[in-house]
Amino acid sequence: MTNSVTVSAASNIALVKYWGKRDTAANDPATASLSIGLEDLRTTTTIGFSDAGDDQVISPMNEASTARLIRFLDRVRETWNIDRNFSIETSNNFPTGSGLASSASGFAALALGINQLLGLELSGMELSRLARRGSGSAARSVYGGFVEVIPSDDAWANRILPADEWPLSVIVAITSEASKQTGSTEAMQISADTSPFYKQWLATHQHDMTTAKAAIEARDFAALAAVSEHNCLKMHATIMTGQPSVLYWLPATVAVMHQVLALREAGIPAFFTIDAGSQVKVICQAGDADRVNQSISAVDGVIRTLVTRVGGEPLISVA
Ligand code: PMV
């Protein structure tokens, strides 16, 4: 019998964002999304059974995130009729809860670990659906490479291109190490209920998905850059115009965006995207990574950068 399973799952960033839920209880997204896996931003989770009277969790998560994790485990127990508690030890090699999608890698690692520990033999679709119950973006982190989610009554992700078929680099500009003030679920609800732009966000989303998928298919970097920045700015415009307004950007966030524009002016292809936080991810072609990293690291307010590439295949080991 398997005693414990260790999973390393990678974070991902969406180039076409998921923002808004079709069904909050089921955590089902209102929009499609398209992401890239981040090879070196990983959650490592070891999961086994616990004989203590409750689940034992060791993690960098705050109380609310731990409660969300326990709810996820309750759902697993209910779905597969399991009468056991779990012991879970989890850590991230990047800042937790600050817009680097630690919930994506975290819940993907958990879904993959539970599947292995309980011998469930879930398909990719079922694993993705399970991870989505914990966090919408986690549906995508059960795979590496270029991944999409198509919305449905029980949405799941598919890989559209393996990472090595288009070698791109990602420079993550850390502009704050603090946890974000407003979580994505709460901010999505505010946007959906109060932003005058939310309807347009939904109405124009499929067009962005189609454009981004065509750009990936054609390996057209400029086209992917244009649609990704547009989609990111549209999401943030929707977030900012909710009531109350949520402003995830810091001065350094905007400074990095300007630096990316300056790089493009200087003939270096690069583009930015920003999730629900202040960090900026800059995507470029693998051969330009050093130059782009130097340029982004020099921006005022950038604490440090992480340099990685598109990848993020999960790794699983069994003890
Ligand atoms: O996975 P969640 O529920 O934290 O939502 C993620 C939302 C964004 O990161 C802003 C966009 C996305 O598609 O990942």
PDB file of C-alpha atoms and ligand atoms in Angstrom, residues 12-19 21 27 32-35 68 101 103-104 134-138 140 180 184-185 188 235-236 239 274-276, ligand 1:
ATOM      1  CA  ASN A  12       0.859  28.889 -14.257  1.00  0.00           C
ATOM      2  CA  ILE A  13      -0.069  32.306 -15.555  1.00  0.00           C
ATOM      3  CA  ALA A  14      -2.975  33.001 -17.800  1.00  0.00           C
ATOM      4  CA  LEU A  15      -2.426  34.951 -21.001  1.00  0.00           C
ATOM      5  CA  VAL A  16      -6.198  34.986 -21.508  1.00  0.00           C
ATOM      6  CA  LYS A  17      -7.625  35.255 -18.016  1.00  0.00           C
ATOM      7  CA  TYR A  18     -10.336  33.519 -16.087  1.00  0.00           C
ATOM      8  CA  TRP A  19     -12.199  36.221 -14.177  1.00  0.00           C
ATOM      9  CA  LYS A  21     -17.587  32.432 -11.876  1.00  0.00           C
ATOM     10  CA  ASN A  27     -16.153  26.985  -8.482  1.00  0.00           C
ATOM     11  CA  ALA A  32     -12.455  30.294 -20.815  1.00  0.00           C
ATOM     12  CA  SER A  33      -8.750  30.787 -20.112  1.00  0.00           C
ATOM     13  CA  LEU A  34      -5.384  30.023 -21.646  1.00  0.00           C
ATOM     14  CA  SER A  35      -2.179  29.706 -19.656  1.00  0.00           C
ATOM     15  CA  ARG A  68     -10.241  26.070   2.125  1.00  0.00           C
ATOM     16  CA  ALA A 101      -0.866  31.561  -8.347  1.00  0.00           C
ATOM     17  CA  SER A 103      -3.315  28.238  -5.204  1.00  0.00           C
ATOM     18  CA  ALA A 104      -2.940  26.892  -8.759  1.00  0.00           C
ATOM     19  CA  GLY A 134      -9.915  24.102  -5.002  1.00  0.00           C
ATOM     20  CA  SER A 135      -8.965  26.945  -7.321  1.00  0.00           C
ATOM     21  CA  GLY A 136     -10.042  27.814 -10.866  1.00  0.00           C
ATOM     22  CA  SER A 137      -6.495  28.311 -12.105  1.00  0.00           C
ATOM     23  CA  ALA A 138      -5.439  24.955 -10.571  1.00  0.00           C
ATOM     24  CA  ARG A 140      -4.625  24.195 -15.645  1.00  0.00           C
ATOM     25  CA  LYS A 180      -2.636  40.506  -1.348  1.00  0.00           C
ATOM     26  CA  SER A 184      -9.514  36.637  -6.250  1.00  0.00           C
ATOM     27  CA  THR A 185     -12.862  35.037  -5.326  1.00  0.00           C
ATOM     28  CA  MET A 188     -14.363  38.487  -8.927  1.00  0.00           C
ATOM     29  CA  MET A 235      -9.437  42.291 -16.702  1.00  0.00           C
ATOM     30  CA  HIS A 236      -7.755  44.907 -14.516  1.00  0.00           C
ATOM     31  CA  ILE A 239     -11.431  44.938 -11.355  1.00  0.00           C
ATOM     32  CA  ILE A 274      -0.475  40.625 -14.355  1.00  0.00           C
ATOM     33  CA  ASP A 275      -2.760  38.416 -12.260  1.00  0.00           C
ATOM     34  CA  ALA A 276      -4.661  39.406  -9.101  1.00  0.00           C
TER      35      ALA A 276
HETATM   36  O1  PMV B   1      -7.523  30.456  -9.336  1.00  0.00           O
HETATM   37  P1  PMV B   1      -8.103  31.642  -8.688  1.00  0.00           P
HETATM   38  O2  PMV B   1      -9.459  31.402  -8.142  1.00  0.00           O
HETATM   39  O3  PMV B   1      -7.197  32.267  -7.661  1.00  0.00           O
HETATM   40  O4  PMV B   1      -8.314  32.800  -9.818  1.00  0.00           O
HETATM   41  C1  PMV B   1      -7.276  33.191 -10.650  1.00  0.00           C
HETATM   42  C2  PMV B   1      -7.587  34.419 -11.389  1.00  0.00           C
HETATM   43  C3  PMV B   1      -6.419  35.003 -12.183  1.00  0.00           C
HETATM   44  O5  PMV B   1      -5.182  34.504 -11.720  1.00  0.00           O
HETATM   45  C4  PMV B   1      -6.400  36.504 -12.026  1.00  0.00           C
HETATM   46  C5  PMV B   1      -6.561  34.719 -13.670  1.00  0.00           C
HETATM   47  C6  PMV B   1      -6.252  33.312 -14.112  1.00  0.00           C
HETATM   48  O6  PMV B   1      -6.839  32.877 -15.110  1.00  0.00           O
HETATM   49  O7  PMV B   1      -5.385  32.650 -13.507  1.00  0.00           O
END
